[in-house]
Coordinates of C-alpha atoms in Angstrom, one line a residue:
Chain C
M1 CA -0.3 -14.7 -25.1
K2 CA 1.2 -16.0 -21.9
V3 CA 2.0 -13.6 -19.1
L4 CA 3.8 -14.0 -15.8
I5 CA 3.3 -11.5 -12.9
T6 CA 5.7 -11.7 -10.0
G7 CA 6.2 -9.5 -7.0
G8 CA 6.4 -9.4 -3.2
V9 CA 3.5 -9.9 -0.8
R10 CA 0.8 -7.2 -1.2
S11 CA 2.6 -5.6 -4.1
G12 CA -0.5 -5.6 -6.3
K13 CA 0.1 -8.8 -8.3
S14 CA -3.4 -10.2 -8.1
S15 CA -5.2 -6.8 -8.8
F16 CA -3.1 -6.2 -11.8
A17 CA -3.6 -9.8 -13.0
E18 CA -7.4 -9.5 -12.7
K19 CA -7.4 -6.2 -14.6
L20 CA -5.3 -7.8 -17.3
A21 CA -7.6 -10.8 -17.5
T22 CA -10.6 -8.6 -17.8
S23 CA -9.0 -6.8 -20.8
F24 CA -9.2 -10.0 -22.8
G25 CA -13.0 -10.5 -22.2
E26 CA -15.7 -11.2 -19.7
K27 CA -15.4 -15.0 -19.5
V28 CA -12.4 -15.5 -17.3
V29 CA -11.5 -18.8 -15.8
Y30 CA -9.9 -18.2 -12.4
V31 CA -7.7 -21.2 -11.3
A32 CA -7.2 -21.0 -7.5
T33 CA -4.3 -23.2 -6.3
A34 CA -5.0 -22.3 -2.7
T35 CA -6.8 -24.8 -0.4
A36 CA -8.7 -23.5 2.5
G37 CA -6.6 -25.4 4.9
D38 CA -6.7 -23.0 7.8
E39 CA -8.7 -20.0 9.0
E40 CA -6.2 -17.4 7.9
M41 CA -6.0 -18.8 4.4
R42 CA -9.8 -19.1 4.3
E43 CA -10.1 -15.4 5.0
R44 CA -7.5 -14.5 2.4
I45 CA -9.4 -16.6 -0.2
A46 CA -12.7 -15.1 0.7
K47 CA -11.3 -11.6 0.3
H48 CA -9.8 -12.5 -3.1
Q49 CA -13.1 -14.0 -4.3
S50 CA -15.2 -11.0 -3.2
R51 CA -13.1 -8.9 -5.5
R52 CA -13.7 -11.0 -8.6
P53 CA -16.6 -10.3 -11.1
P54 CA -19.5 -12.6 -10.5
N55 CA -19.5 -14.0 -14.0
W56 CA -16.0 -15.5 -13.7
T57 CA -15.7 -19.2 -13.3
T58 CA -13.5 -20.4 -10.4
V59 CA -11.7 -23.8 -10.6
E60 CA -9.9 -25.0 -7.5
E61 CA -6.9 -27.0 -8.5
P62 CA -4.0 -27.3 -6.0
V63 CA -1.9 -29.7 -8.1
N64 CA -2.9 -30.6 -11.6
L65 CA -2.4 -27.4 -13.4
R66 CA -1.5 -29.0 -16.8
D67 CA -4.9 -30.7 -17.2
V68 CA -6.8 -27.7 -16.0
L69 CA -5.1 -25.5 -18.6
L70 CA -5.6 -28.0 -21.4
T71 CA -9.4 -28.1 -20.8
A72 CA -10.2 -24.5 -19.8
R73 CA -12.4 -22.6 -22.1
G74 CA -13.0 -18.8 -22.0
D75 CA -11.5 -15.4 -22.9
A76 CA -8.6 -15.8 -20.5
V77 CA -7.3 -18.1 -17.8
L78 CA -5.8 -16.6 -14.6
V79 CA -3.8 -18.9 -12.3
D80 CA -3.3 -17.5 -8.8
C81 CA -0.7 -18.5 -7.7
L82 CA 2.2 -20.6 -8.7
T83 CA 3.9 -20.3 -5.3
L84 CA 1.1 -22.1 -3.6
W85 CA 1.2 -24.7 -6.4
V86 CA 4.9 -25.2 -5.6
T87 CA 4.0 -25.5 -1.9
N88 CA 1.3 -28.1 -2.7
L89 CA 3.7 -30.1 -4.9
L90 CA 6.5 -30.0 -2.3
L91 CA 4.1 -31.4 0.3
K92 CA 3.5 -34.3 -2.0
E93 CA 7.2 -34.7 -2.6
E94 CA 6.9 -34.2 -6.3
D95 CA 9.6 -33.1 -8.7
V96 CA 8.3 -29.6 -8.9
V97 CA 10.6 -28.2 -11.6
G98 CA 9.8 -31.2 -13.7
K99 CA 6.1 -30.5 -13.2
A100 CA 6.7 -26.8 -14.2
Y101 CA 8.3 -28.0 -17.5
E102 CA 5.2 -30.3 -18.1
V103 CA 3.1 -27.2 -17.9
V104 CA 5.1 -24.8 -20.1
E105 CA 5.5 -27.5 -22.8
I106 CA 1.8 -27.4 -23.5
F107 CA 1.9 -23.6 -24.1
P108 CA 2.0 -23.9 -27.9
K109 CA -1.3 -25.9 -27.8
I110 CA -3.2 -23.3 -25.8
T111 CA -4.7 -20.3 -27.7
V112 CA -6.6 -18.7 -24.8
P113 CA -4.5 -16.1 -23.0
L114 CA -2.9 -17.4 -19.8
I115 CA -1.9 -15.2 -16.9
F116 CA 0.1 -16.6 -14.0
V117 CA 0.6 -14.9 -10.7
T118 CA 3.7 -15.8 -8.6
N119 CA 5.7 -14.5 -5.7
E120 CA 9.2 -13.2 -5.1
V121 CA 10.4 -15.1 -2.1
G122 CA 14.2 -15.0 -2.4
S123 CA 15.2 -11.5 -1.5
G124 CA 15.3 -11.8 2.3
I125 CA 17.8 -13.3 4.7
V126 CA 18.7 -17.0 4.2
P127 CA 16.2 -18.9 6.4
D128 CA 17.5 -21.2 9.2
N129 CA 15.1 -23.9 8.3
P130 CA 16.4 -26.3 5.5
L131 CA 12.8 -26.8 4.2
A132 CA 12.3 -23.0 3.8
R133 CA 15.6 -22.9 1.9
K134 CA 14.5 -25.7 -0.4
F135 CA 11.2 -24.0 -0.9
R136 CA 13.0 -20.7 -1.9
D137 CA 15.2 -22.5 -4.3
V138 CA 12.3 -24.4 -6.0
A139 CA 10.0 -21.4 -6.1
G140 CA 12.8 -19.4 -7.8
L141 CA 13.6 -22.1 -10.3
V142 CA 9.9 -22.5 -11.2
N143 CA 9.6 -18.7 -11.7
Q144 CA 12.5 -18.9 -14.1
V145 CA 10.9 -21.7 -16.1
F146 CA 7.6 -19.9 -16.5
A147 CA 9.3 -16.5 -17.2
K148 CA 11.3 -18.2 -20.0
Y149 CA 8.2 -19.5 -21.8
C150 CA 6.0 -16.5 -21.2
D151 CA 5.7 -13.7 -23.8
E152 CA 5.5 -11.0 -21.1
V153 CA 6.8 -10.8 -17.5
Y154 CA 5.9 -8.1 -15.0
L155 CA 7.4 -7.3 -11.6
T156 CA 4.9 -5.5 -9.4
V157 CA 6.3 -3.0 -6.8
A158 CA 4.0 -1.0 -4.5
G159 CA 1.1 -1.7 -6.9
I160 CA 3.0 -0.6 -10.0
P161 CA 3.5 -3.3 -12.7
V162 CA 7.0 -2.9 -14.2
K163 CA 7.4 -4.8 -17.5
I164 CA 10.7 -6.7 -17.5
K165 CA 10.1 -8.9 -20.5
G166 CA 8.2 -8.3 -23.8
V167 CA 7.9 -5.4 -26.2
S168 CA 7.1 -2.2 -24.4
Chain B
M1 CA 5.3 17.0 -6.5
K2 CA 4.9 13.9 -4.3
V3 CA 7.6 11.2 -4.5
L4 CA 7.7 7.7 -3.0
I5 CA 11.1 6.0 -2.6
T6 CA 10.9 2.3 -1.8
G7 CA 13.6 -0.4 -1.6
G8 CA 15.2 -3.0 0.6
V9 CA 17.3 -2.4 3.7
R10 CA 20.6 -0.5 2.9
S11 CA 19.6 -0.1 -0.7
G12 CA 20.3 3.7 -0.7
K13 CA 16.7 4.9 -0.1
S14 CA 17.5 7.6 2.5
S15 CA 20.6 8.9 0.7
F16 CA 18.7 9.3 -2.5
A17 CA 15.7 10.9 -0.7
E18 CA 18.0 13.4 1.0
K19 CA 19.7 14.3 -2.3
L20 CA 16.3 14.8 -3.9
A21 CA 15.1 16.9 -1.0
T22 CA 18.1 19.1 -1.3
S23 CA 17.4 19.6 -5.0
F24 CA 14.2 21.5 -4.0
G25 CA 16.0 24.0 -1.7
E26 CA 17.9 24.5 1.5
K27 CA 15.0 24.5 4.0
V28 CA 14.1 20.9 4.3
V29 CA 11.7 19.6 7.0
Y30 CA 12.8 16.1 8.0
V31 CA 10.0 14.1 9.6
A32 CA 11.4 11.2 11.6
T33 CA 8.9 8.5 12.4
A34 CA 11.4 6.5 14.4
T35 CA 11.4 6.7 18.2
A36 CA 14.6 6.0 20.0
G37 CA 13.2 3.0 21.8
D38 CA 16.3 0.9 22.0
E39 CA 20.0 1.2 21.8
E40 CA 20.2 -0.2 18.2
M41 CA 17.6 2.2 16.9
R42 CA 19.2 5.2 18.8
E43 CA 22.5 4.5 17.0
R44 CA 20.7 4.2 13.6
I45 CA 18.9 7.5 14.2
A46 CA 22.1 9.2 15.3
K47 CA 23.9 8.0 12.2
H48 CA 21.1 9.3 10.0
Q49 CA 21.1 12.7 11.7
S50 CA 24.8 13.2 11.4
R51 CA 24.4 12.9 7.6
R52 CA 21.8 15.6 7.3
P53 CA 22.7 19.2 6.7
P54 CA 22.6 21.3 9.9
N55 CA 20.1 23.8 8.5
W56 CA 17.4 21.1 8.1
T57 CA 14.5 21.1 10.7
T58 CA 13.8 17.8 12.3
V59 CA 10.3 16.9 13.5
E60 CA 9.8 13.7 15.4
E61 CA 6.4 12.3 14.8
P62 CA 5.8 8.6 15.1
V63 CA 2.0 8.6 14.4
N64 CA 0.3 11.8 13.4
L65 CA 1.7 12.3 9.9
R66 CA -1.4 14.1 8.5
D67 CA -1.2 17.1 10.9
V68 CA 2.6 17.4 10.5
L69 CA 2.3 17.5 6.7
L70 CA -0.6 20.1 6.9
T71 CA 1.5 22.5 9.0
A72 CA 5.1 22.0 7.6
R73 CA 6.7 24.9 5.9
G74 CA 9.9 24.8 3.8
D75 CA 11.3 24.0 0.4
A76 CA 10.6 20.2 0.8
V77 CA 9.3 17.8 3.4
L78 CA 11.0 14.4 3.7
V79 CA 9.3 11.6 5.7
D80 CA 11.6 8.8 6.7
C81 CA 10.0 6.3 6.9
L82 CA 6.5 5.0 6.3
T83 CA 7.4 1.5 7.4
L84 CA 8.2 2.6 11.0
W85 CA 5.0 4.7 10.9
V86 CA 3.1 1.5 10.0
T87 CA 4.8 -0.3 12.9
N88 CA 3.9 2.5 15.3
L89 CA 0.3 2.5 14.2
L90 CA 0.0 -1.3 14.4
L91 CA 1.3 -1.2 18.0
K92 CA -1.5 1.2 18.8
E93 CA -4.0 -1.2 17.0
E94 CA -5.0 1.6 14.6
D95 CA -6.6 1.0 11.1
V96 CA -3.3 1.6 9.3
V97 CA -4.6 1.5 5.7
G98 CA -7.4 3.9 6.7
K99 CA -4.8 6.2 8.2
A100 CA -2.8 6.0 5.0
Y101 CA -5.8 7.2 3.0
E102 CA -6.3 10.1 5.5
V103 CA -2.7 11.2 4.6
V104 CA -3.0 10.9 0.8
E105 CA -6.3 12.7 0.7
I106 CA -4.6 15.9 1.9
F107 CA -2.1 15.7 -1.0
P108 CA -4.0 18.2 -3.2
K109 CA -3.9 20.8 -0.4
I110 CA -0.1 20.6 -0.1
T111 CA 2.1 22.6 -2.4
V112 CA 5.5 21.9 -0.8
P113 CA 7.2 18.9 -2.4
L114 CA 6.7 15.8 -0.3
I115 CA 9.2 12.9 -0.3
F116 CA 8.3 9.6 1.4
V117 CA 10.8 6.8 2.2
T118 CA 9.4 3.3 2.6
N119 CA 10.7 -0.3 2.7
E120 CA 10.2 -3.4 0.6
V121 CA 9.4 -6.1 3.2
G122 CA 7.4 -8.7 1.3
S123 CA 10.0 -10.5 -0.9
G124 CA 11.3 -13.0 1.6
I125 CA 10.0 -16.2 2.9
V126 CA 6.5 -16.2 4.6
P127 CA 7.3 -15.6 8.3
D128 CA 6.1 -18.2 10.9
N129 CA 4.9 -15.4 13.1
P130 CA 1.3 -14.2 12.4
L131 CA 2.1 -10.7 13.6
A132 CA 5.0 -10.5 11.1
R133 CA 2.7 -11.7 8.3
K134 CA 0.1 -9.0 9.3
F135 CA 2.9 -6.4 9.3
R136 CA 4.0 -7.5 5.8
D137 CA 0.5 -7.3 4.5
V138 CA -0.2 -3.9 5.9
A139 CA 3.1 -2.4 5.0
G140 CA 2.6 -3.6 1.4
L141 CA -0.9 -2.1 1.2
V142 CA 0.3 1.2 2.6
N143 CA 3.0 1.3 0.0
Q144 CA 0.3 0.8 -2.7
V145 CA -1.8 3.6 -1.4
F146 CA 1.1 6.1 -1.3
A147 CA 2.4 4.9 -4.7
K148 CA -1.0 5.5 -6.3
Y149 CA -1.2 9.1 -5.1
C150 CA 2.5 10.0 -5.7
D151 CA 3.6 11.5 -9.0
E152 CA 6.9 9.6 -9.0
V153 CA 7.9 6.3 -7.5
Y154 CA 11.5 5.0 -7.3
L155 CA 12.7 1.5 -6.4
T156 CA 16.3 1.7 -5.1
V157 CA 18.6 -1.3 -5.7
A158 CA 22.2 -1.4 -4.6
G159 CA 22.2 2.4 -4.3
I160 CA 20.6 2.9 -7.7
P161 CA 17.2 4.7 -7.9
V162 CA 15.1 3.0 -10.6
K163 CA 12.1 5.2 -11.6
I164 CA 9.0 3.0 -11.8
K165 CA 6.4 5.7 -12.0
G166 CA 6.4 9.1 -13.6
V167 CA 7.7 10.6 -16.8
S168 CA 11.3 9.6 -17.4
Chain O
M1 CA 34.3 -3.1 -18.0
K2 CA 33.1 -3.9 -14.5
V3 CA 29.7 -5.4 -14.0
L4 CA 27.6 -6.2 -10.9
I5 CA 24.7 -8.7 -11.1
T6 CA 22.4 -8.7 -8.1
G7 CA 19.1 -10.5 -7.4
G8 CA 17.3 -12.9 -5.1
V9 CA 18.0 -16.5 -4.6
R10 CA 17.5 -18.6 -7.7
S11 CA 16.7 -15.5 -9.8
G12 CA 19.3 -16.5 -12.5
K13 CA 22.2 -14.4 -11.4
S14 CA 24.9 -17.0 -11.8
S15 CA 23.7 -18.3 -15.2
F16 CA 23.5 -14.8 -16.6
A17 CA 27.0 -14.0 -15.1
E18 CA 28.4 -17.1 -16.8
K19 CA 26.9 -16.2 -20.1
L20 CA 28.2 -12.7 -19.9
A21 CA 31.7 -14.0 -18.9
T22 CA 31.7 -16.3 -21.9
S23 CA 30.9 -13.4 -24.2
F24 CA 34.3 -11.9 -23.4
G25 CA 36.3 -15.0 -24.4
E26 CA 37.1 -18.6 -23.5
K27 CA 39.6 -18.1 -20.8
V28 CA 37.5 -17.2 -17.8
V29 CA 38.8 -17.1 -14.2
Y30 CA 36.1 -18.1 -11.9
V31 CA 36.6 -16.9 -8.3
A32 CA 34.6 -18.9 -5.9
T33 CA 34.2 -17.3 -2.5
A34 CA 32.3 -20.3 -1.1
T35 CA 34.0 -22.8 1.2
A36 CA 32.7 -26.3 1.3
G37 CA 31.9 -26.0 5.0
D38 CA 28.9 -28.2 5.1
E39 CA 27.1 -30.9 3.0
E40 CA 24.5 -28.6 1.6
M41 CA 27.0 -26.0 0.5
R42 CA 29.2 -28.8 -1.0
E43 CA 26.3 -29.9 -3.1
R44 CA 25.5 -26.4 -4.2
I45 CA 29.2 -25.8 -5.2
A46 CA 29.3 -29.1 -7.1
K47 CA 26.2 -28.2 -9.1
H48 CA 27.6 -24.8 -9.9
Q49 CA 30.9 -26.4 -11.1
S50 CA 29.3 -29.0 -13.3
R51 CA 27.7 -26.1 -15.2
R52 CA 30.9 -24.3 -16.0
P53 CA 33.0 -25.0 -19.1
P54 CA 35.9 -27.3 -18.5
N55 CA 38.5 -24.8 -19.8
W56 CA 37.6 -22.3 -17.1
T57 CA 40.1 -21.8 -14.2
T58 CA 38.6 -21.9 -10.7
V59 CA 40.2 -20.0 -7.9
E60 CA 38.9 -20.6 -4.4
E61 CA 39.3 -17.4 -2.3
P62 CA 36.9 -16.8 0.6
V63 CA 38.6 -13.6 1.8
N64 CA 41.4 -11.9 -0.1
L65 CA 39.5 -10.7 -3.2
R66 CA 41.8 -7.8 -3.9
D67 CA 45.0 -9.8 -4.4
V68 CA 43.2 -12.4 -6.6
L69 CA 41.8 -9.7 -8.9
L70 CA 45.2 -8.0 -9.1
T71 CA 46.9 -11.1 -10.3
A72 CA 44.2 -12.9 -12.4
R73 CA 44.9 -13.3 -16.1
G74 CA 42.3 -14.2 -18.7
D75 CA 39.5 -12.9 -20.9
A76 CA 37.3 -12.2 -17.9
V77 CA 37.1 -12.7 -14.2
L78 CA 33.9 -13.8 -12.6
V79 CA 33.4 -13.5 -8.8
D80 CA 30.6 -15.6 -7.4
C81 CA 29.6 -14.2 -4.9
L82 CA 30.1 -11.1 -2.9
T83 CA 27.5 -12.1 -0.3
L84 CA 29.5 -15.1 0.8
W85 CA 32.6 -13.0 0.8
V86 CA 30.8 -10.6 3.2
T87 CA 29.8 -13.6 5.4
N88 CA 33.4 -14.8 5.5
L89 CA 34.7 -11.4 6.4
L90 CA 32.0 -10.9 9.1
L91 CA 33.0 -14.3 10.6
K92 CA 36.6 -12.9 10.9
E93 CA 35.3 -9.7 12.4
E94 CA 36.8 -7.6 9.6
D95 CA 35.7 -4.1 8.6
V96 CA 33.7 -5.4 5.6
V97 CA 32.8 -2.1 4.0
G98 CA 36.4 -0.9 4.3
K99 CA 37.5 -4.1 2.5
A100 CA 34.9 -3.4 -0.2
Y101 CA 36.5 0.0 -0.8
E102 CA 40.0 -1.7 -0.9
V103 CA 38.7 -3.8 -3.8
V104 CA 36.9 -1.1 -5.9
E105 CA 39.9 1.2 -5.5
I106 CA 42.0 -1.2 -7.7
F107 CA 39.4 -1.1 -10.5
P108 CA 41.3 1.5 -12.5
K109 CA 44.4 -0.8 -12.6
I110 CA 42.4 -3.8 -13.9
T111 CA 41.9 -4.1 -17.7
V112 CA 40.3 -7.6 -17.8
P113 CA 36.5 -7.5 -17.6
L114 CA 35.3 -8.1 -14.0
I115 CA 31.9 -9.6 -13.3
F116 CA 30.6 -9.7 -9.7
V117 CA 27.5 -11.7 -8.5
T118 CA 25.8 -10.7 -5.4
N119 CA 22.5 -11.2 -3.6
E120 CA 19.5 -9.1 -2.6
V121 CA 19.0 -9.9 1.1
G122 CA 17.2 -6.9 2.4
S123 CA 13.6 -7.1 1.1
G124 CA 12.1 -9.4 3.7
I125 CA 10.9 -9.0 7.2
V126 CA 13.4 -7.5 9.8
P127 CA 15.1 -10.6 11.3
D128 CA 14.8 -11.2 15.1
N129 CA 18.5 -12.1 15.2
P130 CA 20.8 -9.0 15.7
L131 CA 23.6 -10.8 13.7
A132 CA 21.2 -11.3 10.8
R133 CA 20.3 -7.7 10.9
K134 CA 24.0 -6.7 10.9
F135 CA 24.6 -9.0 8.0
R136 CA 21.7 -7.5 6.0
D137 CA 23.1 -4.0 6.6
V138 CA 26.6 -4.8 5.6
A139 CA 25.6 -6.9 2.6
G140 CA 23.5 -3.9 1.4
L141 CA 26.2 -1.4 1.9
V142 CA 28.8 -3.6 0.1
N143 CA 26.3 -3.9 -2.8
Q144 CA 26.1 -0.1 -2.9
V145 CA 29.9 0.3 -3.0
F146 CA 30.4 -2.1 -5.9
A147 CA 27.4 -0.7 -7.8
K148 CA 28.8 2.8 -7.6
Y149 CA 32.1 1.7 -9.1
C150 CA 30.8 -0.7 -11.7
D151 CA 30.0 0.4 -15.2
E152 CA 26.9 -1.8 -15.5
V153 CA 24.5 -3.2 -12.9
Y154 CA 21.8 -5.8 -13.5
L155 CA 19.0 -6.9 -11.3
T156 CA 17.8 -10.4 -12.1
V157 CA 14.2 -11.3 -11.6
A158 CA 12.8 -14.8 -12.6
G159 CA 15.8 -15.4 -14.8
I160 CA 15.5 -12.0 -16.6
P161 CA 18.4 -9.6 -16.3
V162 CA 17.1 -6.0 -15.9
K163 CA 19.8 -3.4 -16.6
I164 CA 19.5 -0.7 -13.9
K165 CA 22.9 1.1 -14.6
G166 CA 24.8 1.7 -17.8
V167 CA 23.9 2.7 -21.3
S168 CA 21.1 0.5 -22.7

């Protein structure tokens, strides 16, 4: 079972992902793609961590998602979030969509349930900044790649998970 | 019956909310959280008003939603919108999410149908401005609080209300 | 059959629209509202074109959609996209919503299937720039006009078309 959860900021993506992960068992591997680069991000990470059950394992991996997923052991693996992973790869000038395909192509080898959190970033005004436009484009394409290879996809709106792919 | 209607700008939220309010009866109390602070907002408010039936009662209340809802009498109460209420509270440096809980906790005492209009503001690019980021976060959390305690939630897209919570 | 497909940037709108157009037959008229005004747009257009079957006919029409639709012959007509059409009309200071009504009022005369692609642009933070705010408003209103007169409306999210209007 591979699940993608997408939605706007503060739409309840992470809470729903954590609830879903817990439904698979107690031993959840939480893969954090955030790096505590600045004060605001540090606070956000700390808030997220304080909400997670103490028996979860946290792996911090900003870039190499593929290897982390291949080696993770537990009842479920939760990756939060793909959008920061995209940001980290863009900063390293990687071929991000290519990297996304390298991750989804290992899906058949993975038997532990995988849950990915990502963001909707393309429903506002076109940004002035060309880098922001590129980021929107790449983030959107990566969401499409993961959605295509996941069994279930949810869009969260105001805390409500709306299933948009998978048997209901 | 408590209903939350969320959606992007010009997605048909207010029109749908007004139609829904009318379905409960003629005597609708319209709670406007906007203040006519500038020319653009004044025009927007005037346009909204001209669309409302003349026998509706309008209450202007930018901040104290709880008391307005406790005392309102009519066939339905329509609050338009929560996002401006969030803005007004942030400007006064209030604990906005706390205030949201103070509103939803009176829901069981209220028998008149309540309809809340709010905005999706978190599906664009991360804003540069820290205040805008804070606003997005708080607006999203407030939407979650109201959605949790409302019986029905709709997402409007291109004028179409999509029910995302409640029996269909 | 008239279909509107809306969604954020890189949410899979155009791919889905092209698949849908192909389902009606081989002779598709592709109406491009983009003008190759700058390098970035030129690249985007070239990428889009390379994806289209070679037997499709391309019509470039940034403004006069009504006449193009009245005269187009084929198995289906695909307009990509309304948001650029709105931009082009705003630059000419036209009454854009009025122009939208002039297009939908010819729908009953048109028997060839019409597919329109458009964008969700109103789910981010309120832009500082008054022109950007006006654009959001007009783009949203135009989406409402087309959605009202189309038989089917889809919202694409992460490459997944979610039907929000029409028999499912």
